[in-house]
CSV table of N, CA and C in Angstrom, one decimal:
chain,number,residue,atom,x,y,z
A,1042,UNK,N,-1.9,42.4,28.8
A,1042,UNK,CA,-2.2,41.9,30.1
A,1042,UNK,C,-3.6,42.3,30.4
A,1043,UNK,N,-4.2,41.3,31.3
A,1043,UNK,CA,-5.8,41.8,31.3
A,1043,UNK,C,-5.7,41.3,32.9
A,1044,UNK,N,-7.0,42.3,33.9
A,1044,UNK,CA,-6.7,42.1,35.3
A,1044,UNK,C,-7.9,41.5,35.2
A,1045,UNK,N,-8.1,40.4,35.8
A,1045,UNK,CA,-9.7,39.8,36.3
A,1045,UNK,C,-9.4,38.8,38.0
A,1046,UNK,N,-10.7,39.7,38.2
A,1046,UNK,CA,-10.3,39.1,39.8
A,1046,UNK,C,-9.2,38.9,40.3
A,1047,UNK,N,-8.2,40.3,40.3
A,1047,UNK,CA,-6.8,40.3,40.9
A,1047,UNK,C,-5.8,39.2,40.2
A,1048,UNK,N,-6.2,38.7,39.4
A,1048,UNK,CA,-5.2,38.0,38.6
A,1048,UNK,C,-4.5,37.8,37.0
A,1049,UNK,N,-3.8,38.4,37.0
A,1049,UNK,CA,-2.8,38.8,36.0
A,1049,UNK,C,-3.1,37.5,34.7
A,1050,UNK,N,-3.3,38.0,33.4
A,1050,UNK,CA,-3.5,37.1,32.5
A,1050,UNK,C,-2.9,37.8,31.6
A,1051,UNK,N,-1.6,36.9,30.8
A,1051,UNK,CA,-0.8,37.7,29.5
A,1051,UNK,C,-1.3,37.0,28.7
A,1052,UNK,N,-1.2,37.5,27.5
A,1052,UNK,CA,-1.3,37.0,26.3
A,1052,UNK,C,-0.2,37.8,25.0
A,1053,UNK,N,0.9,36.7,25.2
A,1053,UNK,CA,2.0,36.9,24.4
A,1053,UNK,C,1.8,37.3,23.0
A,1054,UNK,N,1.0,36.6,22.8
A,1054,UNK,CA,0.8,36.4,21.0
A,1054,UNK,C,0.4,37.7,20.7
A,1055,UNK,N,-0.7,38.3,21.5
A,1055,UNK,CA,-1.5,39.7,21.0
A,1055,UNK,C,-0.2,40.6,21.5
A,1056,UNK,N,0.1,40.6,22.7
A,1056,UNK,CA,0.9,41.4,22.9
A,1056,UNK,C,2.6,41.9,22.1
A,1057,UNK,N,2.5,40.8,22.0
A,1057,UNK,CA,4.1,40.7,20.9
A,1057,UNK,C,4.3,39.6,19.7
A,1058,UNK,N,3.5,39.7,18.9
A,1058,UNK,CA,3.2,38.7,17.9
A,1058,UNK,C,4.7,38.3,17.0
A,1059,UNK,N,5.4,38.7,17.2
A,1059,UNK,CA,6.5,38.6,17.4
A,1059,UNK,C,7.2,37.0,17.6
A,1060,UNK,N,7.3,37.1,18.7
A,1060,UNK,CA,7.5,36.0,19.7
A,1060,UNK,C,6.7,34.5,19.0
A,1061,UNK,N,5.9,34.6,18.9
A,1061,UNK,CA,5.2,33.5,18.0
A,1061,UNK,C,5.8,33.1,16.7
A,1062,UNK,N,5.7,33.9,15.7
A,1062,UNK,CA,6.5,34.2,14.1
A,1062,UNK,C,8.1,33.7,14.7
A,1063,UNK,N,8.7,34.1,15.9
A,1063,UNK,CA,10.0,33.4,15.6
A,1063,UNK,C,10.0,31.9,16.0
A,1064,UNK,N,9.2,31.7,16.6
A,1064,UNK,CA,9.1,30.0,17.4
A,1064,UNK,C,8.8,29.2,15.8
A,1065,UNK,N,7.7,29.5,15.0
A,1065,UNK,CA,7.5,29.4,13.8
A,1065,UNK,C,8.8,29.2,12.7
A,1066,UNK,N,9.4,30.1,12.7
A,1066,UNK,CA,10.6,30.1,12.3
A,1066,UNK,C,11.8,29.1,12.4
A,1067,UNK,N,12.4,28.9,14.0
A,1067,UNK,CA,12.7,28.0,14.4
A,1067,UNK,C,12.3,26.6,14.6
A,1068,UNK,N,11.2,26.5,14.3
A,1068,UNK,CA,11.0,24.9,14.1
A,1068,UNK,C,11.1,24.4,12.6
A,1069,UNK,N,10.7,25.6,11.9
A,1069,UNK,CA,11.4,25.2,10.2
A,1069,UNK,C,12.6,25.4,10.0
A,1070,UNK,N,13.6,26.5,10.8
A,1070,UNK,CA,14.7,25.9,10.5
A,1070,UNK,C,14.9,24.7,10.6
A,1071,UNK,N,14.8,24.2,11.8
A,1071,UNK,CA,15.1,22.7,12.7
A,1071,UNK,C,14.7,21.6,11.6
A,1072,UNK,N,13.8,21.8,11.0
A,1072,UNK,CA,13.1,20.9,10.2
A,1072,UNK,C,13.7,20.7,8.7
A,1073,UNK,N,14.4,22.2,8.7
A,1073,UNK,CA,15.6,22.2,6.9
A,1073,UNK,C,17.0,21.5,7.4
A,1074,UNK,N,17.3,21.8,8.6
A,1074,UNK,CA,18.5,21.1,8.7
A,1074,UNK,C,18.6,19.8,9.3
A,1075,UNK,N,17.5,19.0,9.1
A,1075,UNK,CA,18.3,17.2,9.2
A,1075,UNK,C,18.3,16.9,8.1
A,1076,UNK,N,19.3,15.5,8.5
A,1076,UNK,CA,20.2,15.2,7.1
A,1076,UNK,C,19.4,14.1,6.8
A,1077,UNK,N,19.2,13.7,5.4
A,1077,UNK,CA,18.5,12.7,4.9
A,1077,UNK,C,19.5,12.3,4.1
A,1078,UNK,N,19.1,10.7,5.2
A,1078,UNK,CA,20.5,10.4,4.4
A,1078,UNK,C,20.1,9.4,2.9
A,1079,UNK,N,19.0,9.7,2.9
A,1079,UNK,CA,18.3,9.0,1.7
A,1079,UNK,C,18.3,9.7,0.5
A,1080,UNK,N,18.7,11.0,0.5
A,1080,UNK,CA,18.7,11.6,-0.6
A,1080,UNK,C,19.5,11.8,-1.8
A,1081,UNK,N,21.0,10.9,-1.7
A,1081,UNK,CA,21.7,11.0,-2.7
A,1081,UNK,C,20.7,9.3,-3.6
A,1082,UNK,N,20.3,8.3,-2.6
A,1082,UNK,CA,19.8,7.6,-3.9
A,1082,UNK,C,18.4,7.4,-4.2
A,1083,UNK,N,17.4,8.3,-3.4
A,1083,UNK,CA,16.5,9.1,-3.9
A,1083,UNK,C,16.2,10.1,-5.5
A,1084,UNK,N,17.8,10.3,-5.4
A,1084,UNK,CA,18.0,11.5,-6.1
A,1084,UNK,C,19.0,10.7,-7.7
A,1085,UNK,N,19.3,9.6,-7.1
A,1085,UNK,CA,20.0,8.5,-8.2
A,1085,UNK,C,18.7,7.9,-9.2
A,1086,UNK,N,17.6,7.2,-8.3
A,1086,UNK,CA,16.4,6.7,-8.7
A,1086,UNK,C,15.6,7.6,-9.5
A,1087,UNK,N,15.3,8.4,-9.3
A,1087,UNK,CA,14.8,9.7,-10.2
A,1087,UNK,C,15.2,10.2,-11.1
A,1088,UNK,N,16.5,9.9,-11.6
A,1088,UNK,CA,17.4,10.4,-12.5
A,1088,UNK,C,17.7,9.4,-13.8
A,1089,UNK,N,17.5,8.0,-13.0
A,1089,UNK,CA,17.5,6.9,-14.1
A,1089,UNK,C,16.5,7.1,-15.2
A,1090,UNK,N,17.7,6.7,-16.2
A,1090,UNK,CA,16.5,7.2,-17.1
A,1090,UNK,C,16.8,5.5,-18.2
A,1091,UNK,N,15.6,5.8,-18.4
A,1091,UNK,CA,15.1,4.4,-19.1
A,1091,UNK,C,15.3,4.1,-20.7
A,1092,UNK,N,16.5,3.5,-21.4
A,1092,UNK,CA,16.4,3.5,-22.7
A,1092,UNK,C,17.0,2.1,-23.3
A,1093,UNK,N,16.4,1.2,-22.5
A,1093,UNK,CA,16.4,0.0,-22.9
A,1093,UNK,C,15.4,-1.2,-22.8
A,1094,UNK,N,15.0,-1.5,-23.7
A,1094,UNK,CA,13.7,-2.0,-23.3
A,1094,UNK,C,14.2,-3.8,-22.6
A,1095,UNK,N,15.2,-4.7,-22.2
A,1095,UNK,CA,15.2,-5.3,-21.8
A,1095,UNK,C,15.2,-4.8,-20.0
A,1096,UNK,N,16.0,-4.3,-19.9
A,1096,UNK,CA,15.7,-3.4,-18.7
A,1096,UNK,C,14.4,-2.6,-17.7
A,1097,UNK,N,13.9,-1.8,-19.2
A,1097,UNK,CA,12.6,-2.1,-18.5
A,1097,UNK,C,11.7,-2.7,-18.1
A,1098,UNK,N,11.9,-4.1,-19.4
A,1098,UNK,CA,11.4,-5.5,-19.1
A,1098,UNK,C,11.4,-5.5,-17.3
A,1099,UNK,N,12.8,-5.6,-17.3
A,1099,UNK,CA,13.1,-6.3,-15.8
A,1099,UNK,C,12.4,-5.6,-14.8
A,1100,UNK,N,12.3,-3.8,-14.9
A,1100,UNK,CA,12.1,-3.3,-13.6
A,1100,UNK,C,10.2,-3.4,-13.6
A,1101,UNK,N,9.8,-3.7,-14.8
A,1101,UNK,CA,8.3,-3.6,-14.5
A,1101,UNK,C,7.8,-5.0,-14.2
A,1102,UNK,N,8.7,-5.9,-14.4
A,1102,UNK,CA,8.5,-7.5,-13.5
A,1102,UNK,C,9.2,-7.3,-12.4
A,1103,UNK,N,10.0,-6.3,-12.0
A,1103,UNK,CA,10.5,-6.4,-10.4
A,1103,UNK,C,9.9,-6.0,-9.5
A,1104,UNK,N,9.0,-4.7,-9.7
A,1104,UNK,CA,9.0,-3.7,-8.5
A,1104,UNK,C,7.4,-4.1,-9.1
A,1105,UNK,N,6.4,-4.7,-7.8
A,1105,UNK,CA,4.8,-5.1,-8.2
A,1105,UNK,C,3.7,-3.8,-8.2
A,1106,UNK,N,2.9,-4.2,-9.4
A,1106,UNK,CA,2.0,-3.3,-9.6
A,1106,UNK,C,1.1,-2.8,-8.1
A,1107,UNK,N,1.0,-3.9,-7.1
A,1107,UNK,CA,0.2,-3.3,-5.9
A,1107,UNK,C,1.0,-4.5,-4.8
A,1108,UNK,N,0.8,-3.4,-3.5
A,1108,UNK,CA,1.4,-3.8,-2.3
A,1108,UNK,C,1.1,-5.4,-2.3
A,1109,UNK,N,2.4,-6.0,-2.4
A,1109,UNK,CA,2.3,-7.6,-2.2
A,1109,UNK,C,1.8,-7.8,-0.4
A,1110,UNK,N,2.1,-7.2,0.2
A,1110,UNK,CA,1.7,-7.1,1.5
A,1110,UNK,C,0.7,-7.0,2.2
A,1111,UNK,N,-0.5,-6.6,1.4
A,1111,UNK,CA,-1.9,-6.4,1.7
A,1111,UNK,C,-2.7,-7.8,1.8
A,1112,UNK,N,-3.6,-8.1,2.7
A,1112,UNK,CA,-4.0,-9.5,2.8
A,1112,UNK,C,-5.2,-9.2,3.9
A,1113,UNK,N,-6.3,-10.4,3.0
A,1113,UNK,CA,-7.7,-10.4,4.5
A,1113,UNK,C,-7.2,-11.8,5.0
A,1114,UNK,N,-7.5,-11.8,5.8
A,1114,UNK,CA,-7.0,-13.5,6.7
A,1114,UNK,C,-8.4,-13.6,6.5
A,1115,UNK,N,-8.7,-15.0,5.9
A,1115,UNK,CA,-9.9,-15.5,5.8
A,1115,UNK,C,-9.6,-16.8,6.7
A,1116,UNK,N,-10.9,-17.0,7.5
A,1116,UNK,CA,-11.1,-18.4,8.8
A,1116,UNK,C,-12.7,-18.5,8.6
A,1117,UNK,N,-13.0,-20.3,8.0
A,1117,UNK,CA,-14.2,-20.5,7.7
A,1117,UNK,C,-14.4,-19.4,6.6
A,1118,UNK,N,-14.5,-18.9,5.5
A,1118,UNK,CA,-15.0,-18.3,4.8
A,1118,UNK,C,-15.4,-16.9,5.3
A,1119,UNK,N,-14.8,-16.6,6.6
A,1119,UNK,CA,-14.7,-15.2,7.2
A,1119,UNK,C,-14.1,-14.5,7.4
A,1120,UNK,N,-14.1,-12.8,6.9
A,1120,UNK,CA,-12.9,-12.4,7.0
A,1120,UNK,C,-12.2,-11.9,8.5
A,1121,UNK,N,-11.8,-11.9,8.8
A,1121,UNK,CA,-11.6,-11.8,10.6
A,1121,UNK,C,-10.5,-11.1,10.7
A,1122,UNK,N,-9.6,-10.6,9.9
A,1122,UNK,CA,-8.7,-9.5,9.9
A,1122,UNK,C,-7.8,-8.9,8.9
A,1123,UNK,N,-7.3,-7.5,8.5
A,1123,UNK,CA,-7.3,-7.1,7.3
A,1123,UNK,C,-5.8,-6.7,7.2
A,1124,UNK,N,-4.5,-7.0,7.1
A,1124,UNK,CA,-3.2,-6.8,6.9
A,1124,UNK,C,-3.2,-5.2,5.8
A,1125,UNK,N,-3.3,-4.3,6.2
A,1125,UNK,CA,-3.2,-2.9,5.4
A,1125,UNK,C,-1.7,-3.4,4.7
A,1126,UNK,N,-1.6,-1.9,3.4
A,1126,UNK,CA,-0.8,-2.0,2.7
A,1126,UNK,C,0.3,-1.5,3.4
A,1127,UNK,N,1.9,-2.1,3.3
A,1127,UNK,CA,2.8,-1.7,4.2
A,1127,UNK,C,4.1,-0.6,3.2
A,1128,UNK,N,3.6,-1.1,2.1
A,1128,UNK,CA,4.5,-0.6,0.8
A,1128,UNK,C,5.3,1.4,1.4
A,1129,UNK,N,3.8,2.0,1.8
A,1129,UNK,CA,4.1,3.3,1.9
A,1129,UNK,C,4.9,4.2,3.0
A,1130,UNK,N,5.2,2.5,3.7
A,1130,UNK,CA,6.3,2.6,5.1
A,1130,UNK,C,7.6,2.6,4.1
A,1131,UNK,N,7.7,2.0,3.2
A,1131,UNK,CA,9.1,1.8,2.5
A,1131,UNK,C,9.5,3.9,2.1
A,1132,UNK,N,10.4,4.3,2.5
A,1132,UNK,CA,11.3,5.8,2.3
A,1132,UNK,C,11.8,5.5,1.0
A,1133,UNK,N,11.8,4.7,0.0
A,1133,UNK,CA,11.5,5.0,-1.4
A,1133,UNK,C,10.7,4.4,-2.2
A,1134,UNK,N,9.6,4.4,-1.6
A,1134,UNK,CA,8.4,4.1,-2.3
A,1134,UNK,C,7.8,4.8,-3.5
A,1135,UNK,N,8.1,5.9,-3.2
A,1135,UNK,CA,7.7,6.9,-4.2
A,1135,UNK,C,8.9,6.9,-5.7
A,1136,UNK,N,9.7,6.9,-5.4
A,1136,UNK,CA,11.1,6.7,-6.6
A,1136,UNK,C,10.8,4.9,-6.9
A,1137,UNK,N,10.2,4.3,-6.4
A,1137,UNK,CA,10.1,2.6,-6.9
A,1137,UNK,C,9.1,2.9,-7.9
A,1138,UNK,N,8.0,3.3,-7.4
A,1138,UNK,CA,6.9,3.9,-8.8
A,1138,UNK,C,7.3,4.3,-9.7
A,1139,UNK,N,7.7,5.6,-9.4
A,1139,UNK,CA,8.2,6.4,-10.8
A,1139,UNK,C,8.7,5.8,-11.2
A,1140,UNK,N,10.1,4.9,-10.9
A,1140,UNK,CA,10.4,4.3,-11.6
A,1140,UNK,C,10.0,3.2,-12.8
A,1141,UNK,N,9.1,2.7,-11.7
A,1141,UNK,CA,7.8,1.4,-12.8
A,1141,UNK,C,7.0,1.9,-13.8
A,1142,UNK,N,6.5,3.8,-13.6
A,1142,UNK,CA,5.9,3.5,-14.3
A,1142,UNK,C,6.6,4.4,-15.8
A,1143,UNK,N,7.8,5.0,-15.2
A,1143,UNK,CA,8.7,5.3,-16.9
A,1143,UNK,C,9.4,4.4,-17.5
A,1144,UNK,N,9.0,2.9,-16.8
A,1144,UNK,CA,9.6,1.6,-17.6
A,1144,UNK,C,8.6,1.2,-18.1
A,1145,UNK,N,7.6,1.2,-18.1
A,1145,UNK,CA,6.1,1.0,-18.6
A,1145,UNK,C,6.2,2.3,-19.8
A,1146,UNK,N,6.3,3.2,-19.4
A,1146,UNK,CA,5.9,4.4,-20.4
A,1146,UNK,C,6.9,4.0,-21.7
A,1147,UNK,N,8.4,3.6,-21.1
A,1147,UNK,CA,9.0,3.5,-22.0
A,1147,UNK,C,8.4,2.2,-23.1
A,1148,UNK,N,8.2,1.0,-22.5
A,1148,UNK,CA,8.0,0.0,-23.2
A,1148,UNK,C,6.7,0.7,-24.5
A,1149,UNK,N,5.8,1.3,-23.7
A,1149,UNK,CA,4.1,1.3,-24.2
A,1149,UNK,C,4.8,2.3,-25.3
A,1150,UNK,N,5.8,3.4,-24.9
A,1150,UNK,CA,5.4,4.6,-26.1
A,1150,UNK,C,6.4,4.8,-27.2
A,1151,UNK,N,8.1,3.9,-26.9
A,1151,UNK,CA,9.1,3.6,-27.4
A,1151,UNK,C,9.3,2.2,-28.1
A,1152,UNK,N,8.6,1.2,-27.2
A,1152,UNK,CA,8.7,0.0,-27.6
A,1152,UNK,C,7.2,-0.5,-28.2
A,1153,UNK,N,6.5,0.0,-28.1
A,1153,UNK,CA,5.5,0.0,-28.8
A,1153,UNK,C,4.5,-1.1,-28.2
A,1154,UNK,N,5.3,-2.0,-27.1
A,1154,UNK,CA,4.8,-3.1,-26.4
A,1154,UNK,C,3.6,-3.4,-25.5
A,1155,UNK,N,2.6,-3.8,-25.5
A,1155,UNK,CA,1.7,-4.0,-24.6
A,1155,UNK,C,2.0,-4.3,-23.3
A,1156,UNK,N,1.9,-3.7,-22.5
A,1156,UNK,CA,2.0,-3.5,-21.4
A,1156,UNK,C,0.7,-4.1,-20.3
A,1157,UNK,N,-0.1,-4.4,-20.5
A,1157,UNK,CA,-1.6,-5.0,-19.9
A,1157,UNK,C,-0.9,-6.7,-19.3
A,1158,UNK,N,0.0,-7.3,-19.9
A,1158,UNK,CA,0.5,-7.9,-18.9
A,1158,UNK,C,1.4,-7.8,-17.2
A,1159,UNK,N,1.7,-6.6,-17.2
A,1159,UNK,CA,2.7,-6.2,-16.0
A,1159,UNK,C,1.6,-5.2,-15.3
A,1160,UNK,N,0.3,-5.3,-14.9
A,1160,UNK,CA,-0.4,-4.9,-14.4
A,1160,UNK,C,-1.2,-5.7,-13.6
């Protein structure tokens, strides 16, 4: 506590650093325990494993090498607005990749196949 001009000023943190470290605490609990409910096929996608090369065929012509979603709006030959990539809004975006690219790995390093067309 510090007195300036008859008015009382605390400062929790210095005085009981304490108090801070648990609030700290409590919001990472808070933060371990919601449920994602994405994670059993998060956890399916990551696990597939790749040992067929028609299969991989399919997943590296399914899932596109870059955000189909991305777009300049051209008017007269000008660009006038730019559609960003929306792909990284998708919650398994990241297991779609992996996926593509251990069907790719597989084709290139198992199948021996050129892969320069699925890019």
């Amino acid at each position: 506590m510090l007195e300036t001009n008859n008015q009382n000023i605390y400062f929790p943190a210095f005085v009981n650093p304490d108090v801070e470290n648990e609030q700290i605490v409590n919001r990472n609990h808070l933060a371990k325990t919601r449920l994602d409910i994405l994670q059993p096929l998060r956890g399916w996608l990551d696990s597939l494993d790749i040992q067929n090369q028609k299969f991989a065929r399919f997943i590296a012509q399914t899932i596109p090498a870059q955000c189909p979603f991305e777009r300049d709006i051209v008017l007269f030959g000008r660009k006038i607005a730019h559609i960003p990539p929306l792909c990284k809004l998708n919650p398994l975006y990241d297991q779609f990749v992996g996926l593509r690219f251990r069907a790719l790995c597989y084709l290139a390093d198992v199948c021996g196949e050129d892969i320069r067309s699925y890019c």
